[in-house]
XYZ file of C-alpha atoms in Angstrom:
599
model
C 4.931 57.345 52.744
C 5.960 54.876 55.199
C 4.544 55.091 58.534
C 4.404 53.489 62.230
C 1.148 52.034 63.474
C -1.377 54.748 64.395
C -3.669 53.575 67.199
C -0.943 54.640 69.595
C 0.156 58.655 70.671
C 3.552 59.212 70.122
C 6.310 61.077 71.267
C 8.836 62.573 69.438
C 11.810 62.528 72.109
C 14.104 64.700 71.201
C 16.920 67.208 72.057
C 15.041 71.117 72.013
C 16.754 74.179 71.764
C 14.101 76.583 74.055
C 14.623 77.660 77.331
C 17.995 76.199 78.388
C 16.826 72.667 77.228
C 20.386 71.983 75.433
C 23.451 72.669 76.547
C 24.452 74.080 72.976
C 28.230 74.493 71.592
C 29.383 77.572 69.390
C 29.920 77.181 66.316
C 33.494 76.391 66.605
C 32.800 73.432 67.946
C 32.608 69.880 66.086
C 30.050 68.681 68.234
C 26.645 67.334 67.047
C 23.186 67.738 68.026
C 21.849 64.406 68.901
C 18.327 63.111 69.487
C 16.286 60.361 69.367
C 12.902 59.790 68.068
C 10.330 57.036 69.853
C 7.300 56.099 70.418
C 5.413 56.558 73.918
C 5.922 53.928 77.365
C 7.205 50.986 74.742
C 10.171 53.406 73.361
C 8.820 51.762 69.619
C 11.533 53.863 67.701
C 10.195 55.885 64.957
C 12.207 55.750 61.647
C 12.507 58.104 58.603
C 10.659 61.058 60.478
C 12.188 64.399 59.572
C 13.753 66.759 61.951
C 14.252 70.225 60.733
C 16.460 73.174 62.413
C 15.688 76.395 61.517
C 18.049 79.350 62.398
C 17.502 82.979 62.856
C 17.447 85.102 60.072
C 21.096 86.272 59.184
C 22.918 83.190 61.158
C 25.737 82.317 59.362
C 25.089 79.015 57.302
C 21.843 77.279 55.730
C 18.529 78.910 57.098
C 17.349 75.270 58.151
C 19.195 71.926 58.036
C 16.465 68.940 57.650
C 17.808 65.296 58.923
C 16.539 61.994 58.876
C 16.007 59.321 62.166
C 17.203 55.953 61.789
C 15.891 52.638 62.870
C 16.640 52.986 66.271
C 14.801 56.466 66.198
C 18.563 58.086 66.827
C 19.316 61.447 64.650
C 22.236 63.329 64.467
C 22.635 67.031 62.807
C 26.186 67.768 62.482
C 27.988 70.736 63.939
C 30.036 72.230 60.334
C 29.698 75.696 61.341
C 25.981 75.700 62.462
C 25.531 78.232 65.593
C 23.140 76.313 67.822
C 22.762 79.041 69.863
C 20.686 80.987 67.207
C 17.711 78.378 66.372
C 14.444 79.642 65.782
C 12.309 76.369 65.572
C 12.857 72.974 65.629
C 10.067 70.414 64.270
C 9.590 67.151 63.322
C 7.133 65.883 60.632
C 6.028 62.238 59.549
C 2.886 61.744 57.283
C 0.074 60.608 59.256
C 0.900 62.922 62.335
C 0.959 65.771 63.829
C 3.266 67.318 66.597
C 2.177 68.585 69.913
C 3.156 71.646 72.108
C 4.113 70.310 75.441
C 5.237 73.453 77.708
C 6.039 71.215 80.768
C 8.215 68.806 78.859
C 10.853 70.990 76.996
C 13.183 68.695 76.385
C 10.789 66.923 74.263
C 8.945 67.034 71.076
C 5.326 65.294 70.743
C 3.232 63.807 68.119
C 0.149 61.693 67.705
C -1.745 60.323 65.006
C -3.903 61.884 62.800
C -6.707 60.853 60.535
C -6.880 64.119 58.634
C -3.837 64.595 56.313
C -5.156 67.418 54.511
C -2.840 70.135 54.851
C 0.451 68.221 55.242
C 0.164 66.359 51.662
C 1.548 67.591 48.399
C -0.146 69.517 46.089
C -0.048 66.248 43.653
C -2.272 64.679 45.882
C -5.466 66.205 44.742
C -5.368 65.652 40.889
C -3.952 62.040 41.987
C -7.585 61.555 43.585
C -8.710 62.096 40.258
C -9.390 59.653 37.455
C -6.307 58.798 35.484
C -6.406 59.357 31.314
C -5.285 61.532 28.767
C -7.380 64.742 30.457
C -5.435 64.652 33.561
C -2.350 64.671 31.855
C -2.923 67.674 29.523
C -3.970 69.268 32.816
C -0.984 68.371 34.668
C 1.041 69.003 31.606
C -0.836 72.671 30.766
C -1.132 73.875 34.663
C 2.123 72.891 36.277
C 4.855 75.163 34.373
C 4.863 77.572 36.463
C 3.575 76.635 39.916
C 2.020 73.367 41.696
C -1.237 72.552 41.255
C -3.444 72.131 43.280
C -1.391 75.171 44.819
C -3.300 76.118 48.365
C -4.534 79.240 46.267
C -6.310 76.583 44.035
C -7.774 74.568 46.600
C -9.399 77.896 47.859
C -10.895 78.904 44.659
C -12.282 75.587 43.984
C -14.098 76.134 47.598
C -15.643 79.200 46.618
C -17.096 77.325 43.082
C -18.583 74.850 45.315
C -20.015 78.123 47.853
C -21.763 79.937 45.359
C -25.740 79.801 45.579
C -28.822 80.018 43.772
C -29.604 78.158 40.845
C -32.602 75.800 40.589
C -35.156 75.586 43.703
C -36.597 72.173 44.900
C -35.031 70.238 41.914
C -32.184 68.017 42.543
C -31.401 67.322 39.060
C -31.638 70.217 37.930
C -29.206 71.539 40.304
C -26.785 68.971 39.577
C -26.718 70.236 35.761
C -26.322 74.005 37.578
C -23.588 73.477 39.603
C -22.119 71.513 36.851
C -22.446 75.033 34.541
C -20.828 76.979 37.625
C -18.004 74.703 38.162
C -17.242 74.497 34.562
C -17.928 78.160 33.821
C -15.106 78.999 37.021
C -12.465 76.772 35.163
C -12.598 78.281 32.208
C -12.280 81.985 33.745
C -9.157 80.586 35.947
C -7.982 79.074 32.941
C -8.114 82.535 30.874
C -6.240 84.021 33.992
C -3.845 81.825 33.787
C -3.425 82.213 30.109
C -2.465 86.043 30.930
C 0.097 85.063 33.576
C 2.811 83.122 31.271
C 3.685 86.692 30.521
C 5.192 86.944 34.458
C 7.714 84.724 32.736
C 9.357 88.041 31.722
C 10.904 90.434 34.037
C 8.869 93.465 35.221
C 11.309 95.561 33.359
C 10.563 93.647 29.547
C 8.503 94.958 27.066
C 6.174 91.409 27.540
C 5.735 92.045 30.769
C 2.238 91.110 32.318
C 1.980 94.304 33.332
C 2.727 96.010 29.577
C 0.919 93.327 27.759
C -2.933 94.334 26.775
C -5.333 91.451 27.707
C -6.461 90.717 23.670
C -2.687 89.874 23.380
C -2.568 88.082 26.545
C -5.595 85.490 25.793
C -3.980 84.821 22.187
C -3.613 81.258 22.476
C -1.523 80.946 19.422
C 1.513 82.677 21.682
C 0.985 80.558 24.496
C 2.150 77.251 26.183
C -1.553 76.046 25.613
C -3.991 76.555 22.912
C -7.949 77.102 23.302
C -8.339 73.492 22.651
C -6.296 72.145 25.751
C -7.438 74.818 27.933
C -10.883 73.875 27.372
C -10.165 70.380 28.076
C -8.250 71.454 31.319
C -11.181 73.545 32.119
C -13.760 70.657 31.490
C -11.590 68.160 33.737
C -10.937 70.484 36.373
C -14.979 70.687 36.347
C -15.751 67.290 36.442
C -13.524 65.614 38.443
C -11.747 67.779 40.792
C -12.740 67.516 44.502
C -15.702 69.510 45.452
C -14.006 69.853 48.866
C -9.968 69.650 50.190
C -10.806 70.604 53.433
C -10.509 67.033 54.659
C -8.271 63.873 53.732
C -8.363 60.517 55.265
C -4.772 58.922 55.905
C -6.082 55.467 54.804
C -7.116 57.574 51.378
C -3.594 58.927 50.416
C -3.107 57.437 46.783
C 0.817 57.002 47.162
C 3.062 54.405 48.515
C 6.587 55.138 48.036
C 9.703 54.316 49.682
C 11.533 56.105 51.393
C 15.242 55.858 49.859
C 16.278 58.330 53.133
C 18.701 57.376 56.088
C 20.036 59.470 59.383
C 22.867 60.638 57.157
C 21.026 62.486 54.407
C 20.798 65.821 55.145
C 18.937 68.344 53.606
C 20.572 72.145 53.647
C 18.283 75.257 52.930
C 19.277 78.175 51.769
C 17.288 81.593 51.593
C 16.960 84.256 48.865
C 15.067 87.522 48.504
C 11.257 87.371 48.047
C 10.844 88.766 45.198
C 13.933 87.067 43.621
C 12.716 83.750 41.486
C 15.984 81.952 41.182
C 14.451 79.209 38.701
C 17.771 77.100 39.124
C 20.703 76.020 40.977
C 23.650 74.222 39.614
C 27.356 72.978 40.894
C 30.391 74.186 38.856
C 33.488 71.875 38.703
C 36.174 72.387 40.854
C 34.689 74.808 43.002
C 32.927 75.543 46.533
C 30.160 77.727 45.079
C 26.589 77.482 43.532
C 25.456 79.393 40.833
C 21.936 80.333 40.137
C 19.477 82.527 37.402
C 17.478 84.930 38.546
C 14.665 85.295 35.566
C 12.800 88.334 37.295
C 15.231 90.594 38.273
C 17.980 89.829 35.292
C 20.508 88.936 37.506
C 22.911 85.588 38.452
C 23.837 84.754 42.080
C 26.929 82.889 43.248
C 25.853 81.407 46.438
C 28.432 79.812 49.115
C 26.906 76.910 50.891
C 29.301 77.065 53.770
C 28.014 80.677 55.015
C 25.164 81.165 52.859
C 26.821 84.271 51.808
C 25.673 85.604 48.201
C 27.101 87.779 45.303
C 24.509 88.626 42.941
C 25.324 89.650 38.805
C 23.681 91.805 37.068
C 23.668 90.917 33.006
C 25.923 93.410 31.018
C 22.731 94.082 29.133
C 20.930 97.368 28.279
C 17.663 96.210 28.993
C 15.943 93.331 30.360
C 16.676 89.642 29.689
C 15.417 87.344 32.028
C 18.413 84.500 33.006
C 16.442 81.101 32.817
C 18.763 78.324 32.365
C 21.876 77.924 33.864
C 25.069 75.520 33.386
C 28.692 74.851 34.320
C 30.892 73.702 31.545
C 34.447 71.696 32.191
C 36.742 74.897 33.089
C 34.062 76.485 35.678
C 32.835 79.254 33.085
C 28.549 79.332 33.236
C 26.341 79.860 30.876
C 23.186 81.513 31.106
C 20.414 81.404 28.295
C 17.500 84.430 28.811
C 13.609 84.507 27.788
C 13.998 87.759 26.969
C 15.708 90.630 24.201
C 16.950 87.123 22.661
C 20.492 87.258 24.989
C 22.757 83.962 25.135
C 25.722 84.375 27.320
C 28.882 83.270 29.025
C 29.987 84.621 32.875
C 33.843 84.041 33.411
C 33.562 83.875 37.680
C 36.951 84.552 37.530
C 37.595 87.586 35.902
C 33.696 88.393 36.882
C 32.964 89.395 32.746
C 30.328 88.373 30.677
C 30.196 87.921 26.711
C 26.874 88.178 24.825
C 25.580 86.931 21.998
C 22.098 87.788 20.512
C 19.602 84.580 18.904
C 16.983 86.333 16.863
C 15.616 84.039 13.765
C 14.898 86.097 10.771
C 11.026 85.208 11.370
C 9.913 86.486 14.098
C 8.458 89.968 13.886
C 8.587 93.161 15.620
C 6.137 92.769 18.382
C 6.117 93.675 22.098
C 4.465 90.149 23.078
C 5.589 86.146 22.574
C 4.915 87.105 18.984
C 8.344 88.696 19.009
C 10.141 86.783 21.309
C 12.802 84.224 20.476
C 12.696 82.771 24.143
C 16.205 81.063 24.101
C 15.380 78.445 26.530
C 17.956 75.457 27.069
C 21.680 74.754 25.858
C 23.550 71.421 24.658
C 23.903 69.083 27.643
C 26.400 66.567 28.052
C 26.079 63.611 30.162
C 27.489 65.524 33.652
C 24.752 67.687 32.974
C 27.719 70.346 31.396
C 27.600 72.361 28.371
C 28.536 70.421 25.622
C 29.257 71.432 21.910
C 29.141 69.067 18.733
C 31.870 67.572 16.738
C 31.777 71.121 14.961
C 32.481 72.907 18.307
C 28.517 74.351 18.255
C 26.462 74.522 20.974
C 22.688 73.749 20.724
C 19.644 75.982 21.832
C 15.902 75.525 21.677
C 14.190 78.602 20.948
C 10.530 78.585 22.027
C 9.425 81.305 20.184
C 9.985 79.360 16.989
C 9.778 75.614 17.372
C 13.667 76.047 16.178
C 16.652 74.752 17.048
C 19.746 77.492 17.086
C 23.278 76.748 17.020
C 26.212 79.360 18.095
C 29.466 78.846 17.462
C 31.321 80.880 20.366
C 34.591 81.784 18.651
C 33.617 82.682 15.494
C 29.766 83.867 16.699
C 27.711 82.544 13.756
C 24.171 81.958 14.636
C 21.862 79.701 12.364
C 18.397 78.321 12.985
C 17.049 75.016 11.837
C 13.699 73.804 12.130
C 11.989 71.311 13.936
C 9.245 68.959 13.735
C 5.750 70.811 13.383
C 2.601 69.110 14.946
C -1.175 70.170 13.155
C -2.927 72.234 15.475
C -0.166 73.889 17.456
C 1.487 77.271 17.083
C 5.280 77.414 17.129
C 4.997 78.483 20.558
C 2.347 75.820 21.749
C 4.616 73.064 20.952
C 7.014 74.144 23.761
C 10.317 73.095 22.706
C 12.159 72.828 25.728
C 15.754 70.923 26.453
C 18.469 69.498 24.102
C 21.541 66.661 24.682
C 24.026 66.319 22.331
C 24.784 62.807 21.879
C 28.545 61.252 23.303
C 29.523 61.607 19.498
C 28.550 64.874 19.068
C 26.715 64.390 15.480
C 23.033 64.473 17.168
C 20.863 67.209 18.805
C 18.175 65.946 20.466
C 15.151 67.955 21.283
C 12.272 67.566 23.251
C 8.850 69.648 23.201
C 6.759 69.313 25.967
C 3.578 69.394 24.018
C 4.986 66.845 21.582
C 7.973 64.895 20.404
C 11.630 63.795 20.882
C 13.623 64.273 18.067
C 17.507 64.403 16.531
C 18.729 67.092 14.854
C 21.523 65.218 12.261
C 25.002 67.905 13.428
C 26.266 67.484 9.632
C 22.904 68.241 7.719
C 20.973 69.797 10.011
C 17.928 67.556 8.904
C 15.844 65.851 11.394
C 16.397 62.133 11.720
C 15.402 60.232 13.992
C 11.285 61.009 15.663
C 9.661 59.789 18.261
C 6.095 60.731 18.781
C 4.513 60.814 22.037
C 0.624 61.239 22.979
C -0.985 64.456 23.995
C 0.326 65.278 27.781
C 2.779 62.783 28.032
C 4.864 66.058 28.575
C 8.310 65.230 27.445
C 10.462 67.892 28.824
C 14.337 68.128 30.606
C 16.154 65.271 29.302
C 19.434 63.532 30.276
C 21.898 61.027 29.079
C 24.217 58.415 30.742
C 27.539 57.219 29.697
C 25.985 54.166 27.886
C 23.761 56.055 24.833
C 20.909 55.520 26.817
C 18.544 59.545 26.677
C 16.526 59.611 29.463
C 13.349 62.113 29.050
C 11.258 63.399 32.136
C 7.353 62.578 31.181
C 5.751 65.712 32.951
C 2.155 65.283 32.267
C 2.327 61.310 32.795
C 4.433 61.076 35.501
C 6.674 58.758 34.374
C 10.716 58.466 32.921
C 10.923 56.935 29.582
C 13.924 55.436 29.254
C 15.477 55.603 24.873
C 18.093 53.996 23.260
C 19.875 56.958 21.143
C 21.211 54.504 18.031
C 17.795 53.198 17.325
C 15.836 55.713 19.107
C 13.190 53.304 20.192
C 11.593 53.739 23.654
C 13.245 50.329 25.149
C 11.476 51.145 28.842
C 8.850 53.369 30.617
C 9.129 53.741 34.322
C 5.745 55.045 36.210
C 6.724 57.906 39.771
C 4.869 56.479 42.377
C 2.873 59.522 42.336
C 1.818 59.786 39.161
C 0.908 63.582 39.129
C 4.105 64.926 40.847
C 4.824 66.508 37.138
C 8.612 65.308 36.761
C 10.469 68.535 35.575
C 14.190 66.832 34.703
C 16.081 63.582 35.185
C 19.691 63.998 35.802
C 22.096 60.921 35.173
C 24.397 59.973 38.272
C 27.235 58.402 36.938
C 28.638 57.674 40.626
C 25.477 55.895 41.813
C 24.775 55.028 38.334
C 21.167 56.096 38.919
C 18.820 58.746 37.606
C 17.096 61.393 39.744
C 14.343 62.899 39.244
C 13.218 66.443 40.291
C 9.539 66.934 40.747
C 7.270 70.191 40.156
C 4.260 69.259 42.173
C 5.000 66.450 44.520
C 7.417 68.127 46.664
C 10.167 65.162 46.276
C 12.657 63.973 44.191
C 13.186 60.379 43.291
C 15.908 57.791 42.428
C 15.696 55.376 39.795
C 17.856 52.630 39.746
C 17.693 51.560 36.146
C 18.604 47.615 36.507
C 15.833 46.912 38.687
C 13.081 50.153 37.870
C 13.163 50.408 41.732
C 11.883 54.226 42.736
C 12.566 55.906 46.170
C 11.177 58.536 47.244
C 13.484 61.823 48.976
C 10.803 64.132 50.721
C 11.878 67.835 50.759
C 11.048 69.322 53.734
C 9.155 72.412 52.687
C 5.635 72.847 51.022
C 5.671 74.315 47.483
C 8.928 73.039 46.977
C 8.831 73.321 42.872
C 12.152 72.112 41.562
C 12.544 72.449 38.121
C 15.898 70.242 38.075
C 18.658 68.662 39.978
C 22.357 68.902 39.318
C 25.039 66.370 40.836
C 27.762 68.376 42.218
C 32.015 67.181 42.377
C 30.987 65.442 45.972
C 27.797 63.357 44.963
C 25.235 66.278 46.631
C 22.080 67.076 44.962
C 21.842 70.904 44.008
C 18.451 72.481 43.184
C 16.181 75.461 44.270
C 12.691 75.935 44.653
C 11.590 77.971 41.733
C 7.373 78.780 41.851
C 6.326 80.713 39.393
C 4.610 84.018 39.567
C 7.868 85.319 42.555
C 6.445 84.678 46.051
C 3.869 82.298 45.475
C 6.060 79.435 46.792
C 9.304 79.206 49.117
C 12.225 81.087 48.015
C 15.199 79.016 48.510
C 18.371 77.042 47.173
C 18.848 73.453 48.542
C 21.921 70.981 48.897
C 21.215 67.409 49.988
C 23.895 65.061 51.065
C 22.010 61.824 49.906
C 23.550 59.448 52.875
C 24.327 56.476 51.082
């Protein structure tokens, strides 16, 4: 991250909300909250720190509103219904520093320099400290599904491998080859734990539950996201590379430069759910002033309000559990909700506040309480607003995990086929991962992408794959967008890059590396406005902008640790829409988040 010289203290001047220190208006007032950020006795300005405002629980509004100083050090948070008389906190953050409690100087906020980054970095950080190959990106690609990694829980367990004593007396060699056995040993037992807990992908309620699942059925690798194979290698790399100690991180050691695409008018709004709610995603609807979101562990939607942070949670008109996963908006404002679980596709009208149902279950997959006998509908058609979009038939497209197939639905008529997909040797249906699909701007192509394998067109007419494109083991192509030019564009989770693909000839025609290259990018989302492509980020607690004439990345820090996004939509006003969406529920913030980009 960019950063001002460090062999000075410096002093984060700003405007404090304790003890009488502002004079602050109501919330009817248009007033803003102005401060200024700068450096000790020479006033050096400070630019691009953040300053974060956190409110009260139950204030009307965002929980916290995050803004940016400029290069004067001057920041502004404006008024739009935020009661300044109801802050809780108020911080500012820059890499490289820390800030300072000054009692006698409350109108102030102070920082100095730091050489030990440890615990303000991204999770990325640590497996970017790592060697870079084909083993880090199966890890990347196998561990970050569901949460970051290295996730502070990880960092501690990898302290205790490195605490554990005995072994050898007297020879230093043959300790080494000891505490080479432990450390690899403790991989593979976290790795077999984690193998269990893709089953907290289903609701407490489901059948596949981790809690109803046995542990024989749990370890099966062949109804998993990974295999034995790949969690061995994870559990080998983990072993030999990752740091014996995380405790301590020099600033001059921080293996990313990125700028910062930031200015003092983005602002960053935060929005809080219920703990044990895991809204996975977040997405705009045309024409209107709400946010809609799936709620995969307790089988619910939310519509959330951004003005108020008021929100009006759905339950699915299911008997049973289901498990909402993705979400989408389609041209008239109705949303669309796929489910992991009981094989449920469905449509919410917000207006009349009804759903309609339809059921995906191919004919193959047995009767099973486990990912044996789930279809997992994961992802719908796409269009290039990110909308649901149907083919030149009127279809819409789903992947279906359990199955490494492809379904279609036609929603006035109902009719439900499957079609295959491409099958790599060594993988189970499930292992392959199928994940999202785009239907091309003529409609006659489905394209699919499997995180543990290929991108691939499904022909609309025959139903026959034709067109392939074959990408090495934890590249991790996964969400997928296009533009309006027949450009796909395929977030490369494992590699940490964007590959840019031109749809006619389906050639790869451009790969762009992240900056950090083990932030895990979830989805790209095509901008039409800005013609530029963002990209949300699992692990690296950012998201980035690609501008695709020059490959130029920037870098949009989030303002919150764990903050797992898993995409990005681009609402009717140009503002980024996303949530923070850790999997198992509580293991990372809770929250839904609206950034006015400032440009």
């Amino acid at each position: 991250m960019a950063s001002t010289p460090r062999n000075q203290s410096i002093c984060i001047a700003a405007v404090f909300a304790l003890a009488g220190a502002f004079s602050f208006v109501s919330s009817a007032s248009a007033d803003p909250l102005n401060g200024n950020v700068s450096g000790v006795g020479d006033g050096v300005p400070i630019v691009q720190a953040s300053v974060t405002v956190t409110f009260t629980p139950g204030t009307s509004g965002p929980h916290a509103v995050t803004v940016f100083s400029d290069d004067d050090g001057n920041f502004s948070i404006p008024d739009e219904g935020l009661d300044f008389n109801h802050i809780a906190s108020f911080s500012v953050r820059k890499l490289g520093y820390r800030q300072l409690k000054r009692g006698d100087e409350k109108t102030k906020l102070f920082m100095e320099p730091v050489s030990d980054i440890a615990w303000d970095v991204p999770a990325s950080t640590w497996l970017g400290l790592t060697p870079a190959s084909a083993e880090r990106n199966i890890t990347v690609t196998s561990c970050s599904s569901c949460h970051q990694v290295a996730s502070p829980k990880m960092r501690e367990y990898a302290a205790k491998i490195e605490a554990v004593s005995g072994g050898p007396d007297g020879d230093k060699v043959a300790l080494e080859e000891w505490r080479k056995v432990v450390r690899h040993e403790s991989w593979r037992t976290i790795v077999k734990y984690m193998r269990s807990m893709h089953y907290s992908v289903f609701p407490l309620e489901s059948k596949m539950s981790i809690v109803a699942i046995d542990w024989q059925t749990a370890q099966n690798d062949g109804l998993n996201f990974f295999n034995n194979r790949q969690g061995e290698i994870v559990a080998q790399y983990l072993a030999d590379h990752f740091p014996t100690t995380t405790s301590y991180l020099a600033h001059d050691n921080y293996p990313v430069t990125t700028k910062l695409g930031v200015t003092d008018k983005t602002i960053i709004r935060e929005y809080t759910f219920p703990n044990d709610a895991l809204v996975r995603e977040l997405v705009p609807a045309p024409d209107s002033s709400y946010l809609w979101g799936a709620d995969v562990k307790r089988n619910m939607i939310v519509r959330l309000d951004p003005r108020d942070g008021e929100t009006k949670w759905y339950e699915v008109d299911f008997n049973g559990s289901t498990g909402p996963h993705t979400i989408v908006a389609d041209a008239t404002g109705n949303i669309w909700v796929t489910m992991v679980d009981n094989d449920q596709f469905g449509r919410f009208d917000p207006r009349t506040e009804k759903w309609k149902l339809w059921t995906l279950r191919p004919s193959n997959l047995p009767n099973a309480d486990s990912m044996a006998g789930a279809a997992i509908v994961h992802d719908m058609s796409i269009n290039e607003k990110g909308q649901l979009a149907q083919d030149h038939f009127g279809q819409i497209w789903l992947t279906i995990v359990g199955t490494n197939q492809m379904g279609t639905l036609d929603p006035k008529t109902g009719r439900v086929a499957f079609y295959d997909t491409n099958h790599i040797e060594g993988l189970s249906a499930i292992n392959h991962l199928l994940y999202s699909t785009v239907i091309s701007p003529d409609g006659t192509c489905a394209w699919y992408s499997q995180v543990n394998g290929s991108v691939g067109c499904i022909d609309t007419s025959t139903k026959k794959i034709v067109k392939l494109i074959n990408f090495p083991e934890g590249t991790g192509p996964r969400r997928m967008a296009r533009d309006n030019e027949g450009t796909l564009w395929v977030a490369l989770f494992g590699s940490g890059q964007v590959a840019r693909i031109d749809m006619a000839t389906a050639k790869v025609t451009a790969t762009y590396d992240l900056p950090d290259r083990t932030s895990a990018p979830y989805a790209v989302t095509w901008d039409a406005r800005r013609k530029a492509v963002w990209v949300a980020t699992a692990n690296g607690d950012a998201i980035y902008r690609l501008n695709p004439e020059t490959g130029e990345m920037t870098a949009y820090p989030l303002p919150r640790r764990q903050a797992y996004l898993r995409k990005v939509e681009v609402d009717d006003k140009g503002r980024l829409v996303g949530t923070y969406g850790n999997y198992p529920e509580g293991s990372g913030p809770s929250m839904g988040v609206l950034i006015d980009v400032g440009d």
